[in-house]
CSV table of C-alpha atoms and ligand atoms in Angstrom, one decimal:
chain,number,residue,atom,x,y,z
A,1,MET,CA,-104.8,-65.6,35.2
A,2,SER,CA,-103.8,-68.9,33.8
A,3,ARG,CA,-107.2,-69.7,32.5
A,4,PHE,CA,-106.7,-67.7,29.2
A,5,GLU,CA,-103.0,-68.1,28.9
A,6,PRO,CA,-102.1,-69.2,25.4
A,7,LEU,CA,-100.1,-72.4,25.3
A,8,SER,CA,-97.4,-72.7,22.8
A,9,THR,CA,-96.5,-76.2,21.7
A,10,VAL,CA,-97.6,-78.0,18.5
A,11,PRO,CA,-96.7,-81.6,18.9
A,12,VAL,CA,-97.9,-83.0,15.6
A,13,PRO,CA,-98.3,-80.8,12.5
A,14,GLU,CA,-101.9,-80.4,11.8
A,15,ARG,CA,-103.1,-81.1,8.2
A,16,ALA,CA,-104.5,-77.9,6.8
A,17,ILE,CA,-106.6,-77.0,3.8
A,18,LEU,CA,-106.5,-73.4,2.7
A,19,VAL,CA,-109.5,-71.7,1.2
A,20,GLY,CA,-109.3,-68.4,-0.8
A,21,VAL,CA,-112.1,-66.5,-2.5
A,22,ASP,CA,-111.3,-64.2,-5.4
A,23,LEU,CA,-113.8,-61.3,-5.0
A,24,GLY,CA,-112.4,-59.6,-8.1
A,25,ARG,CA,-111.7,-56.4,-6.1
A,26,GLY,CA,-108.1,-56.1,-7.3
A,27,GLY,CA,-105.4,-55.6,-4.8
A,28,TRP,CA,-103.5,-58.6,-3.6
A,29,PRO,CA,-103.4,-61.5,-6.2
A,30,LEU,CA,-105.3,-64.5,-4.7
A,31,GLU,CA,-102.5,-67.0,-5.1
A,32,ASP,CA,-100.0,-64.6,-3.4
A,33,SER,CA,-102.4,-64.0,-0.5
A,34,LEU,CA,-102.8,-67.8,-0.2
A,35,ALA,CA,-99.1,-68.4,-0.4
A,36,GLU,CA,-98.8,-66.0,2.5
A,37,LEU,CA,-101.6,-67.8,4.4
A,38,GLY,CA,-99.6,-71.0,3.8
A,39,ARG,CA,-96.5,-69.4,5.4
A,40,LEU,CA,-98.6,-68.3,8.3
A,41,ALA,CA,-100.0,-71.8,8.7
A,42,LYS,CA,-96.5,-73.3,8.5
A,43,THR,CA,-95.2,-70.8,11.1
A,44,ASP,CA,-98.0,-72.0,13.3
A,45,GLY,CA,-96.9,-75.6,12.9
A,46,ALA,CA,-99.4,-76.8,10.3
A,47,GLU,CA,-98.8,-78.7,7.1
A,48,VAL,CA,-100.7,-77.4,4.1
A,49,VAL,CA,-102.2,-80.4,2.2
A,50,SER,CA,-104.4,-78.6,-0.3
A,51,THR,CA,-105.7,-75.3,-1.5
A,52,VAL,CA,-109.2,-74.5,-2.6
A,53,THR,CA,-110.2,-71.3,-4.5
A,54,GLN,CA,-113.4,-69.9,-5.8
A,55,ARG,CA,-114.3,-66.8,-7.8
A,56,LEU,CA,-117.3,-65.0,-6.4
A,57,ASP,CA,-118.8,-61.5,-6.8
A,58,SER,CA,-119.6,-61.4,-3.1
A,59,PRO,CA,-119.3,-63.9,-0.2
A,60,VAL,CA,-122.2,-66.2,0.3
A,61,PRO,CA,-123.8,-65.1,3.6
A,62,ARG,CA,-124.3,-68.5,5.1
A,63,THR,CA,-121.1,-70.2,4.3
A,64,PHE,CA,-118.8,-67.6,2.7
A,65,ILE,CA,-118.2,-70.0,-0.2
A,66,GLY,CA,-120.9,-71.5,-2.4
A,67,SER,CA,-122.7,-74.7,-1.4
A,68,GLY,CA,-121.2,-76.7,-4.3
A,69,LYS,CA,-117.7,-75.6,-3.2
A,70,ALA,CA,-118.6,-76.5,0.4
A,71,GLN,CA,-119.4,-80.0,-0.7
A,72,GLU,CA,-116.2,-80.2,-2.6
A,73,LEU,CA,-114.5,-79.2,0.6
A,74,VAL,CA,-116.2,-82.0,2.5
A,75,SER,CA,-114.8,-84.7,0.3
A,76,LEU,CA,-111.4,-83.1,0.2
A,77,VAL,CA,-111.3,-83.0,4.0
A,78,ARG,CA,-112.2,-86.7,4.1
A,79,ASN,CA,-109.8,-87.8,1.4
A,80,LEU,CA,-106.9,-85.9,2.8
A,81,SER,CA,-107.7,-86.5,6.5
A,82,ALA,CA,-107.4,-82.7,7.1
A,83,ASP,CA,-107.7,-81.5,10.7
A,84,VAL,CA,-108.3,-77.8,9.9
A,85,VAL,CA,-109.7,-75.6,7.2
A,86,ILE,CA,-108.3,-72.1,7.1
A,87,PHE,CA,-110.1,-69.3,5.2
A,88,ASP,CA,-108.0,-66.4,4.0
A,89,ASP,CA,-110.7,-63.9,4.8
A,90,GLU,CA,-112.4,-63.2,8.1
A,91,LEU,CA,-115.5,-65.4,8.6
A,92,SER,CA,-118.5,-64.2,10.6
A,93,PRO,CA,-119.1,-66.3,13.7
A,94,SER,CA,-122.2,-67.9,12.1
A,95,GLN,CA,-120.3,-68.7,8.8
A,96,GLN,CA,-117.7,-70.4,10.9
A,97,SER,CA,-120.2,-72.6,12.8
A,98,ASN,CA,-122.2,-73.4,9.7
A,99,LEU,CA,-119.1,-74.6,7.9
A,100,GLU,CA,-118.1,-76.6,10.9
A,101,ARG,CA,-121.5,-78.3,10.9
A,102,ILE,CA,-121.2,-79.1,7.2
A,103,LEU,CA,-117.7,-80.4,7.5
A,104,GLY,CA,-118.6,-82.4,10.6
A,105,GLU,CA,-116.5,-83.1,13.6
A,106,PRO,CA,-113.6,-83.1,14.3
A,107,THR,CA,-112.6,-80.7,11.5
A,108,LYS,CA,-112.0,-77.2,12.7
A,109,VAL,CA,-112.8,-74.1,10.6
A,110,ILE,CA,-110.8,-71.0,11.3
A,111,ASP,CA,-109.8,-67.9,9.4
A,112,ARG,CA,-106.6,-65.8,8.8
A,113,THR,CA,-107.4,-63.7,11.9
A,114,ALA,CA,-107.5,-66.8,14.2
A,115,LEU,CA,-104.3,-68.1,12.7
A,116,ILE,CA,-102.5,-64.8,13.3
A,117,LEU,CA,-103.8,-64.6,16.8
A,118,ASP,CA,-102.6,-68.1,17.4
A,119,ILE,CA,-99.1,-67.2,16.2
A,120,PHE,CA,-99.0,-64.1,18.3
A,121,GLY,CA,-100.0,-66.2,21.3
A,122,GLN,CA,-97.1,-68.4,20.7
A,123,HIS,CA,-94.6,-65.6,20.1
A,124,ALA,CA,-95.5,-63.2,22.9
A,125,THR,CA,-92.9,-63.3,25.5
A,126,THR,CA,-93.1,-60.2,27.6
A,127,HIS,CA,-95.9,-59.5,30.1
A,128,GLU,CA,-97.2,-56.6,28.0
A,129,GLY,CA,-97.1,-58.7,24.8
A,130,ARG,CA,-99.0,-61.5,26.4
A,131,LEU,CA,-101.7,-59.1,27.7
A,132,GLN,CA,-102.1,-57.5,24.3
A,133,VAL,CA,-102.4,-60.9,22.6
A,134,GLN,CA,-104.9,-62.1,25.2
A,135,LEU,CA,-107.0,-59.0,24.7
A,136,ALA,CA,-107.1,-59.5,20.9
A,137,GLN,CA,-107.9,-63.2,21.3
A,138,LEU,CA,-110.7,-62.6,23.7
A,139,GLN,CA,-112.2,-59.9,21.5
A,140,TYR,CA,-112.2,-62.4,18.7
A,141,VAL,CA,-113.6,-65.2,20.9
A,142,LEU,CA,-116.4,-63.2,22.5
A,143,PRO,CA,-118.9,-63.1,19.6
A,144,ARG,CA,-118.0,-66.7,18.8
A,145,LEU,CA,-118.4,-68.2,22.2
A,146,ARG,CA,-121.3,-70.5,21.3
A,147,GLY,CA,-119.8,-71.4,18.0
A,148,MET,CA,-116.4,-72.2,19.4
A,149,TRP,CA,-117.4,-74.0,22.5
A,150,GLY,CA,-120.8,-75.6,21.8
A,151,HIS,CA,-119.2,-78.6,20.3
A,152,LEU,CA,-116.6,-78.9,23.0
A,153,VAL,CA,-119.0,-80.0,25.6
A,154,GLY,CA,-118.2,-83.6,26.4
A,155,GLU,CA,-115.3,-83.5,23.9
A,156,GLN,CA,-112.2,-81.8,25.0
A,157,THR,CA,-109.7,-83.5,22.9
A,158,ARG,CA,-109.3,-81.3,19.9
A,159,GLY,CA,-106.2,-79.3,20.2
A,160,GLY,CA,-104.1,-77.3,17.9
A,161,ILE,CA,-104.7,-74.1,16.0
A,162,GLY,CA,-107.6,-72.0,17.1
A,163,SER,CA,-108.3,-74.0,20.2
A,164,ARG,CA,-105.2,-73.1,22.2
A,165,PHE,CA,-106.7,-70.0,23.5
A,166,GLY,CA,-109.3,-70.8,26.1
A,167,GLN,CA,-108.1,-74.4,25.8
A,168,GLY,CA,-109.8,-76.8,28.2
A,169,GLU,CA,-112.7,-74.5,28.9
A,170,SER,CA,-116.2,-76.0,28.8
A,171,GLN,CA,-119.2,-74.0,27.7
A,172,LEU,CA,-120.5,-74.0,31.2
A,173,GLU,CA,-117.3,-72.5,32.6
A,174,VAL,CA,-116.8,-69.8,30.1
A,175,ASP,CA,-119.6,-67.4,29.7
A,176,ARG,CA,-119.7,-64.1,28.1
A,177,ARG,CA,-119.7,-62.1,31.3
A,178,LEU,CA,-116.5,-63.7,32.4
A,179,VAL,CA,-114.8,-62.9,29.1
A,180,ARG,CA,-116.1,-59.3,29.2
A,181,ASP,CA,-114.8,-58.9,32.7
A,182,ARG,CA,-111.4,-60.2,31.6
A,183,ILE,CA,-111.4,-57.8,28.5
A,184,SER,CA,-112.1,-54.8,30.7
A,185,TRP,CA,-109.4,-55.9,33.1
A,186,LEU,CA,-106.9,-56.3,30.3
A,187,ARG,CA,-107.8,-52.9,28.9
A,188,ARG,CA,-107.2,-51.2,32.2
A,189,GLU,CA,-103.9,-53.0,32.7
A,190,LEU,CA,-102.6,-52.1,29.2
A,191,ARG,CA,-103.7,-48.5,29.7
A,192,GLU,CA,-101.5,-48.4,32.8
A,193,LEU,CA,-98.6,-49.9,30.9
A,194,GLU,CA,-99.0,-47.5,28.1
A,195,GLY,CA,-98.9,-44.7,30.7
A,196,ARG,CA,-95.6,-45.9,32.0
A,197,ARG,CA,-94.3,-46.2,28.5
A,198,ARG,CA,-95.3,-42.6,27.9
A,199,VAL,CA,-93.3,-41.5,30.9
A,200,GLN,CA,-90.2,-43.3,29.6
A,201,SER,CA,-90.8,-41.9,26.2
A,202,LYS,CA,-91.1,-38.3,27.6
A,203,ALA,CA,-87.9,-38.8,29.4
A,204,ARG,CA,-86.2,-39.6,26.2
A,205,TRP,CA,-87.8,-36.7,24.5
A,206,ASP,CA,-86.6,-34.4,27.2
A,207,SER,CA,-83.1,-35.7,26.8
A,208,GLY,CA,-83.2,-34.5,23.2
A,209,ILE,CA,-82.4,-37.9,21.7
A,210,TYR,CA,-83.7,-38.4,18.2
A,211,ARG,CA,-85.9,-41.5,18.0
A,212,VAL,CA,-86.0,-43.7,14.9
A,213,ALA,CA,-88.6,-46.5,14.6
A,214,LEU,CA,-88.2,-49.5,12.2
A,215,VAL,CA,-91.6,-50.5,10.7
A,216,GLY,CA,-92.5,-52.8,7.9
A,217,TYR,CA,-94.1,-55.9,6.6
A,218,THR,CA,-93.4,-59.0,8.6
A,219,ASN,CA,-90.2,-60.8,7.6
A,220,ALA,CA,-88.9,-57.6,5.8
A,221,GLY,CA,-85.7,-57.8,7.9
A,222,LYS,CA,-86.3,-55.2,10.6
A,223,SER,CA,-84.7,-57.2,13.4
A,224,THR,CA,-81.7,-58.2,11.2
A,225,LEU,CA,-81.2,-54.5,10.4
A,226,LEU,CA,-81.4,-53.5,14.1
A,227,ASN,CA,-78.9,-56.2,14.9
A,228,GLN,CA,-76.5,-55.1,12.2
A,229,LEU,CA,-76.7,-51.4,13.1
A,230,THR,CA,-76.4,-51.7,16.9
A,231,GLY,CA,-74.6,-55.0,17.3
A,232,SER,CA,-77.5,-56.5,19.2
A,233,GLU,CA,-78.8,-60.0,19.0
A,234,VAL,CA,-82.6,-59.6,18.7
A,235,TYR,CA,-84.3,-62.7,17.5
A,236,ALA,CA,-84.5,-62.7,13.7
A,237,LYS,CA,-85.8,-65.6,11.8
A,238,ASP,CA,-87.4,-66.6,8.5
A,239,GLU,CA,-90.8,-66.9,9.9
A,240,LEU,CA,-93.8,-64.5,10.1
A,241,PHE,CA,-94.1,-62.4,13.3
A,242,ALA,CA,-90.8,-63.4,14.8
A,243,THR,CA,-90.9,-60.1,16.7
A,244,LEU,CA,-93.8,-59.0,18.8
A,245,ASP,CA,-92.2,-57.0,21.6
A,246,PRO,CA,-90.4,-53.8,20.9
A,247,THR,CA,-86.7,-53.4,21.5
A,248,THR,CA,-84.9,-50.1,21.7
A,249,ARG,CA,-81.2,-49.7,21.3
A,250,ARG,CA,-78.9,-46.6,21.3
A,251,LEU,CA,-76.7,-45.8,18.5
A,252,GLU,CA,-74.1,-43.0,17.9
A,253,LEU,CA,-73.9,-41.5,14.5
A,254,GLU,CA,-70.6,-40.4,13.0
A,255,GLU,CA,-71.1,-36.7,13.8
A,256,GLY,CA,-71.5,-37.8,17.5
A,257,ARG,CA,-75.3,-37.4,17.6
A,258,LYS,CA,-76.9,-40.1,19.7
A,259,ILE,CA,-80.2,-41.7,18.5
A,260,THR,CA,-82.4,-44.5,19.5
A,261,LEU,CA,-83.5,-47.2,17.2
A,262,THR,CA,-86.7,-49.2,17.9
A,263,ASP,CA,-87.7,-52.5,16.3
A,264,THR,CA,-91.2,-53.6,16.7
A,265,VAL,CA,-94.0,-56.0,15.5
A,266,GLY,CA,-94.4,-56.4,11.8
A,267,PHE,CA,-97.5,-55.7,9.8
A,268,ILE,CA,-99.4,-57.8,7.3
A,269,GLN,CA,-102.3,-57.3,4.9
A,270,LYS,CA,-105.7,-57.9,6.4
A,271,LEU,CA,-104.1,-57.4,9.9
A,272,PRO,CA,-107.0,-58.0,12.3
A,273,THR,CA,-108.3,-54.7,13.6
A,274,THR,CA,-108.5,-56.1,17.1
A,275,LEU,CA,-104.8,-56.7,17.0
A,276,VAL,CA,-104.0,-53.2,15.9
A,277,GLU,CA,-106.2,-51.9,18.8
A,278,SER,CA,-104.7,-54.3,21.3
A,279,PHE,CA,-101.2,-53.5,20.3
A,280,LYS,CA,-101.7,-49.8,20.9
A,281,SER,CA,-99.3,-49.7,23.8
A,282,THR,CA,-96.5,-51.4,21.7
A,283,LEU,CA,-97.3,-49.3,18.7
A,284,ALA,CA,-97.0,-46.2,20.8
A,285,GLU,CA,-93.3,-46.6,20.2
A,286,VAL,CA,-93.9,-45.9,16.6
A,287,ARG,CA,-96.2,-42.9,17.3
A,288,ALA,CA,-93.5,-41.3,19.4
A,289,ALA,CA,-90.8,-41.6,16.8
A,290,ASP,CA,-89.1,-38.6,15.1
A,291,LEU,CA,-88.4,-40.7,12.0
A,292,VAL,CA,-90.0,-43.9,10.7
A,293,LEU,CA,-87.9,-46.2,8.5
A,294,LYS,CA,-90.2,-48.3,6.4
A,295,VAL,CA,-88.3,-51.5,5.7
A,296,VAL,CA,-89.4,-53.3,2.6
A,297,ASP,CA,-88.2,-56.7,1.3
A,298,ALA,CA,-87.1,-55.6,-2.2
A,299,SER,CA,-87.0,-59.1,-3.4
A,300,ASP,CA,-90.7,-59.8,-2.8
A,301,SER,CA,-92.8,-59.6,-5.9
A,302,ASN,CA,-95.5,-57.8,-3.8
A,303,ALA,CA,-93.1,-55.3,-2.3
A,304,ARG,CA,-95.2,-52.4,-3.4
A,305,LYS,CA,-98.4,-53.9,-2.0
A,306,GLN,CA,-96.6,-54.6,1.3
A,307,LEU,CA,-95.5,-51.0,1.5
A,308,ALA,CA,-99.2,-50.0,0.9
A,309,ALA,CA,-100.3,-52.3,3.7
A,310,VAL,CA,-97.7,-50.8,6.0
A,311,ASP,CA,-98.9,-47.3,5.1
A,312,ASP,CA,-102.5,-48.3,5.9
A,313,VAL,CA,-101.5,-49.5,9.4
A,314,LEU,CA,-99.4,-46.3,9.9
A,315,ALA,CA,-102.5,-44.3,9.1
A,316,ASP,CA,-104.5,-46.4,11.5
A,317,ILE,CA,-102.2,-45.6,14.4
A,318,GLU,CA,-102.0,-41.9,13.4
A,319,SER,CA,-98.3,-42.2,12.5
A,320,ASP,CA,-98.5,-41.4,8.8
A,321,LYS,CA,-97.4,-37.8,9.3
A,322,ILE,CA,-94.1,-38.7,10.9
A,323,PRO,CA,-91.1,-38.1,8.5
A,324,SER,CA,-90.2,-41.3,6.9
A,325,VAL,CA,-87.6,-43.0,4.7
A,326,VAL,CA,-88.2,-46.1,2.6
A,327,VAL,CA,-85.5,-48.7,3.1
A,328,TYR,CA,-85.3,-51.5,0.5
A,329,ASN,CA,-83.7,-54.4,2.2
A,330,LYS,CA,-82.5,-57.8,0.8
A,331,CYS,CA,-81.1,-56.1,-2.3
A,332,ASP,CA,-78.5,-58.9,-2.3
A,333,LEU,CA,-81.3,-61.0,-3.9
A,334,LEU,CA,-81.7,-58.6,-6.8
A,335,ASP,CA,-79.4,-58.5,-9.8
A,336,ALA,CA,-77.6,-55.3,-10.9
A,337,ASP,CA,-80.3,-54.4,-13.4
A,338,GLU,CA,-83.1,-54.8,-10.9
A,339,ARG,CA,-81.2,-52.7,-8.4
A,340,ASN,CA,-80.7,-49.9,-11.0
A,341,VAL,CA,-84.3,-49.9,-11.9
A,342,LEU,CA,-85.3,-49.7,-8.2
A,343,SER,CA,-83.0,-46.9,-7.3
A,344,ALA,CA,-83.9,-44.9,-10.4
A,345,SER,CA,-87.6,-45.2,-9.7
A,346,HIS,CA,-87.2,-44.5,-6.0
A,347,PRO,CA,-84.5,-41.9,-5.8
A,348,ASP,CA,-85.5,-41.0,-2.2
A,349,ALA,CA,-85.2,-44.6,-0.9
A,350,VAL,CA,-82.2,-46.3,0.6
A,351,LEU,CA,-81.1,-49.6,-0.9
A,352,LEU,CA,-79.2,-52.1,1.3
A,353,SER,CA,-78.7,-55.6,2.5
A,354,ALA,CA,-78.9,-56.0,6.2
A,355,LEU,CA,-77.8,-59.6,6.0
A,356,GLY,CA,-74.9,-58.8,3.6
A,357,SER,CA,-74.1,-55.7,5.7
A,358,TRP,CA,-73.9,-53.4,2.8
A,359,GLY,CA,-75.6,-50.0,2.3
A,360,LEU,CA,-75.7,-49.5,6.0
A,361,ARG,CA,-73.5,-46.4,6.0
A,362,GLY,CA,-75.7,-44.9,3.4
A,363,LEU,CA,-78.7,-45.4,5.7
A,364,LEU,CA,-76.8,-43.9,8.7
A,365,TYR,CA,-75.9,-40.9,6.6
A,366,ARG,CA,-79.5,-40.5,5.6
A,367,ILE,CA,-80.7,-40.8,9.3
A,368,ALA,CA,-78.1,-38.1,10.2
A,369,GLN,CA,-79.4,-35.9,7.4
A,370,GLU,CA,-83.0,-36.3,8.6
A,371,ALA,CA,-82.1,-35.8,12.2
A,372,SER,CA,-80.4,-32.5,11.4
A,373,ARG,CA,-83.1,-31.3,9.1
A,374,ASP,CA,-84.6,-28.9,11.7
A,375,ASP,CA,-81.3,-28.0,13.3
A,376,VAL,CA,-80.7,-24.3,14.0
A,377,THR,CA,-77.4,-22.5,14.7
A,378,ILE,CA,-77.5,-20.7,18.0
A,379,THR,CA,-75.0,-19.1,20.3
A,380,ALA,CA,-75.6,-19.6,24.0
A,381,LEU,CA,-73.9,-18.6,27.2
A,382,VAL,CA,-74.3,-21.6,29.5
A,383,PRO,CA,-73.6,-20.7,33.1
A,384,TYR,CA,-70.9,-22.7,34.9
A,385,ASP,CA,-73.4,-24.0,37.4
A,386,LYS,CA,-75.4,-25.7,34.7
A,387,GLY,CA,-73.2,-28.8,34.5
A,388,LEU,CA,-75.8,-31.0,32.9
A,389,LEU,CA,-76.7,-28.5,30.3
A,390,MET,CA,-73.0,-28.1,29.4
A,391,LYS,CA,-72.7,-31.9,29.1
A,392,MET,CA,-75.8,-31.9,26.8
A,393,VAL,CA,-74.3,-29.2,24.6
A,394,HIS,CA,-71.2,-31.4,24.1
A,395,GLU,CA,-73.1,-34.6,23.6
A,396,ARG,CA,-76.2,-33.6,21.7
A,397,CYS,CA,-75.1,-30.7,19.6
A,398,GLN,CA,-72.5,-30.1,17.0
A,399,VAL,CA,-70.2,-27.5,18.5
A,400,VAL,CA,-69.1,-25.0,15.9
A,401,ARG,CA,-67.1,-22.8,18.3
A,402,GLU,CA,-66.7,-22.6,22.0
A,403,GLU,CA,-65.0,-20.4,24.5
A,404,TYR,CA,-64.9,-20.3,28.3
A,405,VAL,CA,-65.6,-16.8,29.3
A,406,GLN,CA,-66.6,-15.0,32.4
A,407,GLY,CA,-70.1,-16.2,33.3
A,408,GLY,CA,-69.9,-19.6,31.5
A,409,LEU,CA,-69.4,-21.4,28.3
A,410,MET,CA,-70.0,-19.3,25.2
A,411,ALA,CA,-70.9,-21.9,22.5
A,412,THR,CA,-72.0,-21.6,19.0
A,413,VAL,CA,-73.7,-24.9,18.1
A,414,ARG,CA,-75.9,-26.6,15.6
A,415,ALA,CA,-78.8,-27.9,17.7
A,416,SER,CA,-82.0,-29.8,17.1
A,417,SER,CA,-85.1,-27.7,17.6
A,418,ARG,CA,-85.7,-29.7,20.8
A,419,MET,CA,-82.2,-28.8,22.2
A,420,ALA,CA,-82.7,-25.2,21.0
A,421,GLU,CA,-85.8,-25.1,23.2
A,422,THR,CA,-83.8,-26.3,26.2
A,423,LEU,CA,-81.1,-23.8,25.5
A,424,ALA,CA,-83.5,-20.9,24.8
A,425,PRO,CA,-83.1,-19.1,28.2
A,426,TYR,CA,-79.3,-18.8,27.5
A,427,VAL,CA,-79.3,-17.9,23.9
A,428,VAL,CA,-77.4,-14.7,23.0
A,429,ARG,CA,-77.6,-15.0,19.3
A,430,ALA,CA,-79.8,-17.1,17.1
A,431,SER,CA,-79.8,-17.8,13.4
A,432,ASP,CA,-83.1,-19.5,12.5
A,433,VAL,CA,-82.0,-20.4,9.1
A,434,ALA,CA,-82.4,-24.2,9.2
A,435,GLY,CA,-79.7,-26.1,7.4
A,436,SER,CA,-77.4,-23.0,7.3
B,501,GTP,N1,-81.1,-62.4,1.7
B,501,GTP,C1,-81.4,-61.6,2.7
B,501,GTP,N2,-82.1,-62.0,3.7
B,501,GTP,C2,-82.4,-61.2,4.7
B,501,GTP,C3,-81.8,-59.9,4.8
B,501,GTP,N3,-82.2,-59.3,5.9
B,501,GTP,C4,-83.0,-60.2,6.6
B,501,GTP,N4,-83.0,-61.4,5.9
B,501,GTP,C5,-83.7,-62.6,6.3
B,501,GTP,O1,-85.1,-62.4,6.4
B,501,GTP,C6,-85.7,-63.2,7.4
B,501,GTP,C7,-86.5,-62.3,8.3
B,501,GTP,O2,-85.7,-61.4,9.0
B,501,GTP,P1,-86.1,-60.6,10.3
B,501,GTP,O3,-85.0,-59.7,10.7
B,501,GTP,O4,-86.5,-61.6,11.4
B,501,GTP,O5,-87.4,-59.9,9.8
B,501,GTP,P2,-88.4,-59.0,10.6
B,501,GTP,O6,-88.8,-57.8,9.7
B,501,GTP,O7,-87.8,-58.6,11.9
B,501,GTP,O8,-89.6,-59.9,10.7
B,501,GTP,P3,-90.8,-60.1,11.9
B,501,GTP,O9,-90.2,-59.8,13.2
B,501,GTP,O10,-91.2,-61.5,11.7
B,501,GTP,O11,-91.8,-59.1,11.5
B,501,GTP,C8,-84.5,-63.8,8.1
B,501,GTP,O12,-84.4,-65.1,7.7
B,501,GTP,C9,-83.3,-63.0,7.7
B,501,GTP,O13,-82.1,-63.7,7.7
B,501,GTP,C10,-81.1,-59.4,3.6
B,501,GTP,O14,-80.6,-58.3,3.5
B,501,GTP,N5,-80.9,-60.3,2.6
B,502,MG,MG1,-88.4,-59.0,13.8
């Protein structure tokens, strides 16, 4: 068990050089993507000492960057005593080992994926979170076993980014079979946990509670928003991937309707596919939601692209059909003009500041609106011996009229479609005009 456990301390900041290649494919501007890579590196405890860029039509198969650029990198690494070179795009295992050979020991070459996996390894706290991270790390490591460990024989001293997972293993100790066995074990274990989660989730469904999930780009302010709305103290910090494990809190809306609000792992552009796959059991919380709140950092110049990246992941996890509301957070950082433009161009979105605690009522109102969208008005006669059902009528429905008559409680209520299903056997009159 402990063999693959990620370790989490960075004693001395490593000196990192970032490398970005502009493939001219549009999308994210290179300098913004590199700035984000720099924040990832910083979150992981490294210090960025230089940045190298190149414009290419397509990556060079052997080394990703051109050979001239690789030589430039060699001297930069020497002059700046860099410990690690971090590529913004995913390197193939052979590109990674070719580059390490060119740069010479002890410089490490890693990519965005390895960096994100390393951060996840340091931020995972729950059992499930750690298993998910281990699965993603081992899937990443498996095709790179030779490349990553070949040079570690007889030399076990290089620590830091990218070497924490599987740290201390020698090539002889770690073979592919072992890693594969571990991967299958982790998959089984996570499937079981997901099954358990599904049972909890079904229980919540049965109870008729409306479920809202907070999703969004990392650092958009999801945890801060959860804290403000529910008075919790979930860890929120100005770093990437502060949250890995989902937290669910209950909340009562003004009309008395109870809902749950779930905060979960943030997304990022170029999110490693292994991570999305590994985090299936956590992301199941999003899949099970009745409403998705897409939280966006309105002050970020790439807000629109971040939203697109979030939509991509939502599609990946088959959650793009769930009703959703876009929530522009951090509006305190915009001036009045910018706010006006934003609200005029996105009339359906909610603008707020989680930190400044304004706009929250508007969001709650909007959630209430969404939650009651499929409500129906029904009149049911709930027998006196159905105590639980009577309680549910009072707690989960908006009671329009009620009267205790012979045979039970005659109640006319506005009920969610789920509650209406539960009440179906006792309905004496139904009006199926939603929203009436
Ligand atoms: N100015 C401003 N800062 C905010 C606001 N909301 C959150 N922040 C800050 O943004 C940073 C990230 O907030 P978090 O709540 O941790 O963001 P998150 O979306 O949960 O991020 P991850 O868990 O890392 O994916 C923190 O430093 C917050 O204080 C806001 O409305 N205005
Ligand atoms: Mg968070």
